[in-house]
PDB file of C-alpha atoms and ligand atoms in Angstrom:
ATOM      1  CA  MET A   1    -197.099 -24.019  36.850  1.00  0.00           C
ATOM      2  CA  ARG A   2    -194.300 -24.606  34.314  1.00  0.00           C
ATOM      3  CA  LYS A   3    -195.117 -25.502  30.726  1.00  0.00           C
ATOM      4  CA  LYS A   4    -194.448 -29.123  29.830  1.00  0.00           C
ATOM      5  CA  VAL A   5    -192.395 -30.549  26.985  1.00  0.00           C
ATOM      6  CA  ILE A   6    -192.034 -34.214  26.050  1.00  0.00           C
ATOM      7  CA  ILE A   7    -188.579 -35.004  24.650  1.00  0.00           C
ATOM      8  CA  SER A   8    -187.122 -38.254  23.298  1.00  0.00           C
ATOM      9  CA  ALA A   9    -185.053 -39.509  26.223  1.00  0.00           C
ATOM     10  CA  CYS A  10    -181.905 -40.196  24.177  1.00  0.00           C
ATOM     11  CA  LEU A  11    -181.734 -36.470  23.330  1.00  0.00           C
ATOM     12  CA  LEU A  12    -181.682 -35.745  27.070  1.00  0.00           C
ATOM     13  CA  GLY A  13    -178.676 -37.952  27.751  1.00  0.00           C
ATOM     14  CA  HIS A  14    -180.418 -41.201  28.691  1.00  0.00           C
ATOM     15  CA  LEU A  15    -178.445 -44.284  27.615  1.00  0.00           C
ATOM     16  CA  CYS A  16    -181.529 -45.768  25.991  1.00  0.00           C
ATOM     17  CA  ARG A  17    -180.554 -46.233  22.354  1.00  0.00           C
ATOM     18  CA  TYR A  18    -180.400 -49.690  20.761  1.00  0.00           C
ATOM     19  CA  ASP A  19    -176.589 -49.619  21.076  1.00  0.00           C
ATOM     20  CA  GLY A  20    -176.665 -48.529  24.707  1.00  0.00           C
ATOM     21  CA  LYS A  21    -175.532 -45.031  23.821  1.00  0.00           C
ATOM     22  CA  THR A  22    -177.123 -41.608  24.006  1.00  0.00           C
ATOM     23  CA  LYS A  23    -177.663 -38.763  21.558  1.00  0.00           C
ATOM     24  CA  LYS A  24    -177.527 -36.030  24.173  1.00  0.00           C
ATOM     25  CA  THR A  25    -178.202 -32.693  22.514  1.00  0.00           C
ATOM     26  CA  ASN A  26    -177.368 -29.705  24.681  1.00  0.00           C
ATOM     27  CA  GLU A  27    -179.091 -27.230  22.327  1.00  0.00           C
ATOM     28  CA  ILE A  28    -182.415 -28.915  23.058  1.00  0.00           C
ATOM     29  CA  ILE A  29    -181.860 -29.233  26.798  1.00  0.00           C
ATOM     30  CA  GLU A  30    -180.916 -25.549  26.989  1.00  0.00           C
ATOM     31  CA  ALA A  31    -183.879 -24.463  24.834  1.00  0.00           C
ATOM     32  CA  PHE A  32    -186.259 -25.944  27.407  1.00  0.00           C
ATOM     33  CA  GLU A  33    -184.619 -24.835  30.650  1.00  0.00           C
ATOM     34  CA  GLU A  34    -187.801 -23.062  31.698  1.00  0.00           C
ATOM     35  CA  TYR A  35    -190.004 -26.073  30.985  1.00  0.00           C
ATOM     36  CA  GLU A  36    -190.860 -29.204  32.910  1.00  0.00           C
ATOM     37  CA  ILE A  37    -189.167 -31.836  30.736  1.00  0.00           C
ATOM     38  CA  ILE A  38    -190.897 -35.225  30.479  1.00  0.00           C
ATOM     39  CA  PRO A  39    -188.618 -37.900  28.946  1.00  0.00           C
ATOM     40  CA  PHE A  40    -190.058 -40.390  26.481  1.00  0.00           C
ATOM     41  CA  CYS A  41    -188.604 -43.670  25.193  1.00  0.00           C
ATOM     42  CA  PRO A  42    -190.935 -46.515  24.272  1.00  0.00           C
ATOM     43  CA  GLU A  43    -188.287 -49.035  23.217  1.00  0.00           C
ATOM     44  CA  ALA A  44    -185.983 -49.319  26.223  1.00  0.00           C
ATOM     45  CA  PRO A  45    -188.727 -50.286  28.737  1.00  0.00           C
ATOM     46  CA  ILE A  46    -189.874 -53.149  26.481  1.00  0.00           C
ATOM     47  CA  PHE A  47    -186.673 -54.459  24.925  1.00  0.00           C
ATOM     48  CA  GLY A  48    -183.929 -53.253  27.270  1.00  0.00           C
ATOM     49  CA  THR A  49    -180.627 -51.727  26.188  1.00  0.00           C
ATOM     50  CA  PRO A  50    -178.666 -52.687  24.151  1.00  0.00           C
ATOM     51  CA  ARG A  51    -181.182 -54.417  21.903  1.00  0.00           C
ATOM     52  CA  GLU A  52    -181.840 -55.620  18.399  1.00  0.00           C
ATOM     53  CA  ARG A  53    -182.651 -52.863  15.928  1.00  0.00           C
ATOM     54  CA  ILE A  54    -186.160 -52.493  14.559  1.00  0.00           C
ATOM     55  CA  SER A  55    -187.566 -51.034  11.340  1.00  0.00           C
ATOM     56  CA  VAL A  56    -190.869 -49.825   9.930  1.00  0.00           C
ATOM     57  CA  ILE A  57    -191.986 -52.246   7.222  1.00  0.00           C
ATOM     58  CA  LYS A  58    -195.050 -51.695   5.062  1.00  0.00           C
ATOM     59  CA  ILE A  59    -196.976 -54.984   4.912  1.00  0.00           C
ATOM     60  CA  ASP A  60    -200.390 -55.169   3.220  1.00  0.00           C
ATOM     61  CA  GLU A  61    -200.560 -51.354   3.177  1.00  0.00           C
ATOM     62  CA  LYS A  62    -200.010 -51.134   6.957  1.00  0.00           C
ATOM     63  CA  ASN A  63    -196.850 -50.001   8.707  1.00  0.00           C
ATOM     64  CA  ARG A  64    -195.571 -52.690  11.078  1.00  0.00           C
ATOM     65  CA  ILE A  65    -192.558 -52.592  13.369  1.00  0.00           C
ATOM     66  CA  ILE A  66    -190.328 -55.617  12.751  1.00  0.00           C
ATOM     67  CA  THR A  67    -187.080 -56.611  14.450  1.00  0.00           C
ATOM     68  CA  ASP A  68    -184.112 -56.583  12.049  1.00  0.00           C
ATOM     69  CA  GLU A  69    -182.531 -59.943  12.870  1.00  0.00           C
ATOM     70  CA  THR A  70    -185.269 -62.144  14.332  1.00  0.00           C
ATOM     71  CA  ASN A  71    -188.029 -60.746  12.072  1.00  0.00           C
ATOM     72  CA  ARG A  72    -190.489 -60.448  14.969  1.00  0.00           C
ATOM     73  CA  ASP A  73    -193.546 -58.164  14.721  1.00  0.00           C
ATOM     74  CA  VAL A  74    -193.423 -55.943  17.828  1.00  0.00           C
ATOM     75  CA  THR A  75    -196.018 -53.385  16.703  1.00  0.00           C
ATOM     76  CA  GLN A  76    -198.562 -54.247  19.382  1.00  0.00           C
ATOM     77  CA  LEU A  77    -195.985 -54.167  22.172  1.00  0.00           C
ATOM     78  CA  LEU A  78    -194.931 -50.665  21.147  1.00  0.00           C
ATOM     79  CA  GLU A  79    -198.497 -49.441  20.688  1.00  0.00           C
ATOM     80  CA  ASP A  80    -199.372 -50.596  24.203  1.00  0.00           C
ATOM     81  CA  GLU A  81    -196.293 -48.912  25.681  1.00  0.00           C
ATOM     82  CA  ILE A  82    -196.931 -45.641  23.837  1.00  0.00           C
ATOM     83  CA  ASN A  83    -200.630 -45.554  24.762  1.00  0.00           C
ATOM     84  CA  SER A  84    -199.782 -46.227  28.375  1.00  0.00           C
ATOM     85  CA  TYR A  85    -197.291 -43.318  28.298  1.00  0.00           C
ATOM     86  CA  ILE A  86    -199.955 -41.016  26.839  1.00  0.00           C
ATOM     87  CA  ARG A  87    -202.391 -41.961  29.602  1.00  0.00           C
ATOM     88  CA  ALA A  88    -199.739 -41.143  32.227  1.00  0.00           C
ATOM     89  CA  ASN A  89    -198.709 -37.891  30.492  1.00  0.00           C
ATOM     90  CA  PRO A  90    -201.846 -36.534  28.889  1.00  0.00           C
ATOM     91  CA  ASP A  91    -200.664 -33.021  28.085  1.00  0.00           C
ATOM     92  CA  ALA A  92    -197.607 -31.119  26.911  1.00  0.00           C
ATOM     93  CA  GLU A  93    -197.212 -27.867  25.075  1.00  0.00           C
ATOM     94  CA  LYS A  94    -194.480 -29.256  22.832  1.00  0.00           C
ATOM     95  CA  ILE A  95    -193.032 -32.600  21.812  1.00  0.00           C
ATOM     96  CA  ILE A  96    -189.472 -32.889  20.473  1.00  0.00           C
ATOM     97  CA  LEU A  97    -188.616 -36.170  18.785  1.00  0.00           C
ATOM     98  CA  LYS A  98    -185.393 -37.874  17.683  1.00  0.00           C
ATOM     99  CA  SER A  99    -185.157 -38.000  13.925  1.00  0.00           C
ATOM    100  CA  LYS A 100    -185.073 -41.162  11.775  1.00  0.00           C
ATOM    101  CA  SER A 101    -186.072 -43.518  14.607  1.00  0.00           C
ATOM    102  CA  PRO A 102    -188.658 -46.235  13.858  1.00  0.00           C
ATOM    103  CA  SER A 103    -190.412 -45.104  17.037  1.00  0.00           C
ATOM    104  CA  CYS A 104    -189.722 -41.394  17.393  1.00  0.00           C
ATOM    105  CA  GLY A 105    -189.010 -40.103  13.876  1.00  0.00           C
ATOM    106  CA  PHE A 106    -191.329 -37.312  12.781  1.00  0.00           C
ATOM    107  CA  GLY A 107    -191.460 -37.283   8.984  1.00  0.00           C
ATOM    108  CA  THR A 108    -187.877 -38.590   8.846  1.00  0.00           C
ATOM    109  CA  THR A 109    -188.236 -42.341   9.406  1.00  0.00           C
ATOM    110  CA  PRO A 110    -187.479 -44.634   6.459  1.00  0.00           C
ATOM    111  CA  ILE A 111    -190.511 -46.762   5.577  1.00  0.00           C
ATOM    112  CA  LEU A 112    -189.322 -50.022   4.011  1.00  0.00           C
ATOM    113  CA  ASN A 113    -190.956 -52.635   1.823  1.00  0.00           C
ATOM    114  CA  GLU A 114    -190.707 -56.328   2.658  1.00  0.00           C
ATOM    115  CA  LYS A 115    -187.379 -56.517   0.802  1.00  0.00           C
ATOM    116  CA  ARG A 116    -186.225 -53.734   3.130  1.00  0.00           C
ATOM    117  CA  GLU A 117    -185.899 -51.172   0.377  1.00  0.00           C
ATOM    118  CA  ILE A 118    -186.800 -47.575   1.261  1.00  0.00           C
ATOM    119  CA  LEU A 119    -190.243 -46.581  -0.032  1.00  0.00           C
ATOM    120  CA  ASN A 120    -190.431 -43.114   1.516  1.00  0.00           C
ATOM    121  CA  TYR A 121    -189.818 -41.180   4.727  1.00  0.00           C
ATOM    122  CA  SER A 122    -192.637 -40.688   7.212  1.00  0.00           C
ATOM    123  CA  ASN A 123    -193.464 -41.010  10.919  1.00  0.00           C
ATOM    124  CA  GLY A 124    -192.258 -43.619  13.365  1.00  0.00           C
ATOM    125  CA  ILE A 125    -194.924 -45.431  15.362  1.00  0.00           C
ATOM    126  CA  ALA A 126    -194.831 -43.072  18.349  1.00  0.00           C
ATOM    127  CA  ALA A 127    -194.954 -39.916  16.239  1.00  0.00           C
ATOM    128  CA  GLU A 128    -197.931 -41.374  14.408  1.00  0.00           C
ATOM    129  CA  ILE A 129    -199.831 -42.141  17.621  1.00  0.00           C
ATOM    130  CA  PHE A 130    -198.789 -38.843  19.238  1.00  0.00           C
ATOM    131  CA  GLN A 131    -200.214 -36.857  16.310  1.00  0.00           C
ATOM    132  CA  LYS A 132    -203.626 -38.402  16.881  1.00  0.00           C
ATOM    133  CA  ASN A 133    -203.601 -37.967  20.651  1.00  0.00           C
ATOM    134  CA  TYR A 134    -201.708 -34.751  21.445  1.00  0.00           C
ATOM    135  CA  ILE A 135    -203.862 -32.644  19.172  1.00  0.00           C
ATOM    136  CA  ASN A 136    -203.041 -29.399  21.000  1.00  0.00           C
ATOM    137  CA  SER A 137    -199.284 -30.008  21.188  1.00  0.00           C
ATOM    138  CA  LYS A 138    -196.691 -28.796  18.723  1.00  0.00           C
ATOM    139  CA  ILE A 139    -194.629 -31.772  17.541  1.00  0.00           C
ATOM    140  CA  GLU A 140    -191.164 -31.047  16.195  1.00  0.00           C
ATOM    141  CA  ASP A 141    -188.125 -32.904  14.937  1.00  0.00           C
ATOM    142  CA  GLU A 142    -184.852 -32.482  16.862  1.00  0.00           C
ATOM    143  CA  ASN A 143    -183.335 -30.752  13.849  1.00  0.00           C
ATOM    144  CA  SER A 144    -185.503 -27.684  14.440  1.00  0.00           C
ATOM    145  CA  TYR A 145    -183.128 -26.912  17.362  1.00  0.00           C
ATOM    146  CA  LEU A 146    -179.745 -27.598  15.745  1.00  0.00           C
TER     147      LEU A 146
HETATM  148  S1  SF4 B   1    -185.176 -42.475  19.389  1.00  0.00           S
HETATM  149 FE1  SF4 B   1    -186.929 -42.751  20.742  1.00  0.00          FE
HETATM  150  S2  SF4 B   1    -187.117 -44.978  20.988  1.00  0.00           S
HETATM  151 FE2  SF4 B   1    -185.077 -44.580  20.150  1.00  0.00          FE
HETATM  152  S3  SF4 B   1    -183.751 -44.453  21.947  1.00  0.00           S
HETATM  153 FE3  SF4 B   1    -184.390 -42.373  21.454  1.00  0.00          FE
HETATM  154  S4  SF4 B   1    -186.193 -42.056  22.738  1.00  0.00           S
HETATM  155 FE4  SF4 B   1    -185.841 -44.264  22.666  1.00  0.00          FE
END
């Protein structure tokens, strides 16, 4: 049986980014030729593509995911989507995530205050949940392969 890797779908060429574009990265696709690749994108199934951008905003010491223009809290929607993905894909040897994304970023996502000023850089909501659930998987940022 081939080893499994979960990869942010936009890195694989899916047109799932907020602007309807992709961030296809051939270095990553080639690095995992021997693996079974399992695409991951929590935003497109909920919000469609293209869509309003979202950000991680720290409110009362908790990171929330808020839409940029309509100021809607979509944290629960994303949590449900991500947890459902984990139930459907319970194991993978590695996980490769798109940097800086409010969902996928792994240590690279800007965390904003309520005035939308950058406080620090940390995990997007999916990377945060993945870390707690895929305890035997190696999680990496896309930049490890560039
Ligand atoms: S960074 Fe993550 S949430 Fe954003 S388009 Fe890529 S896979 Fe989807």
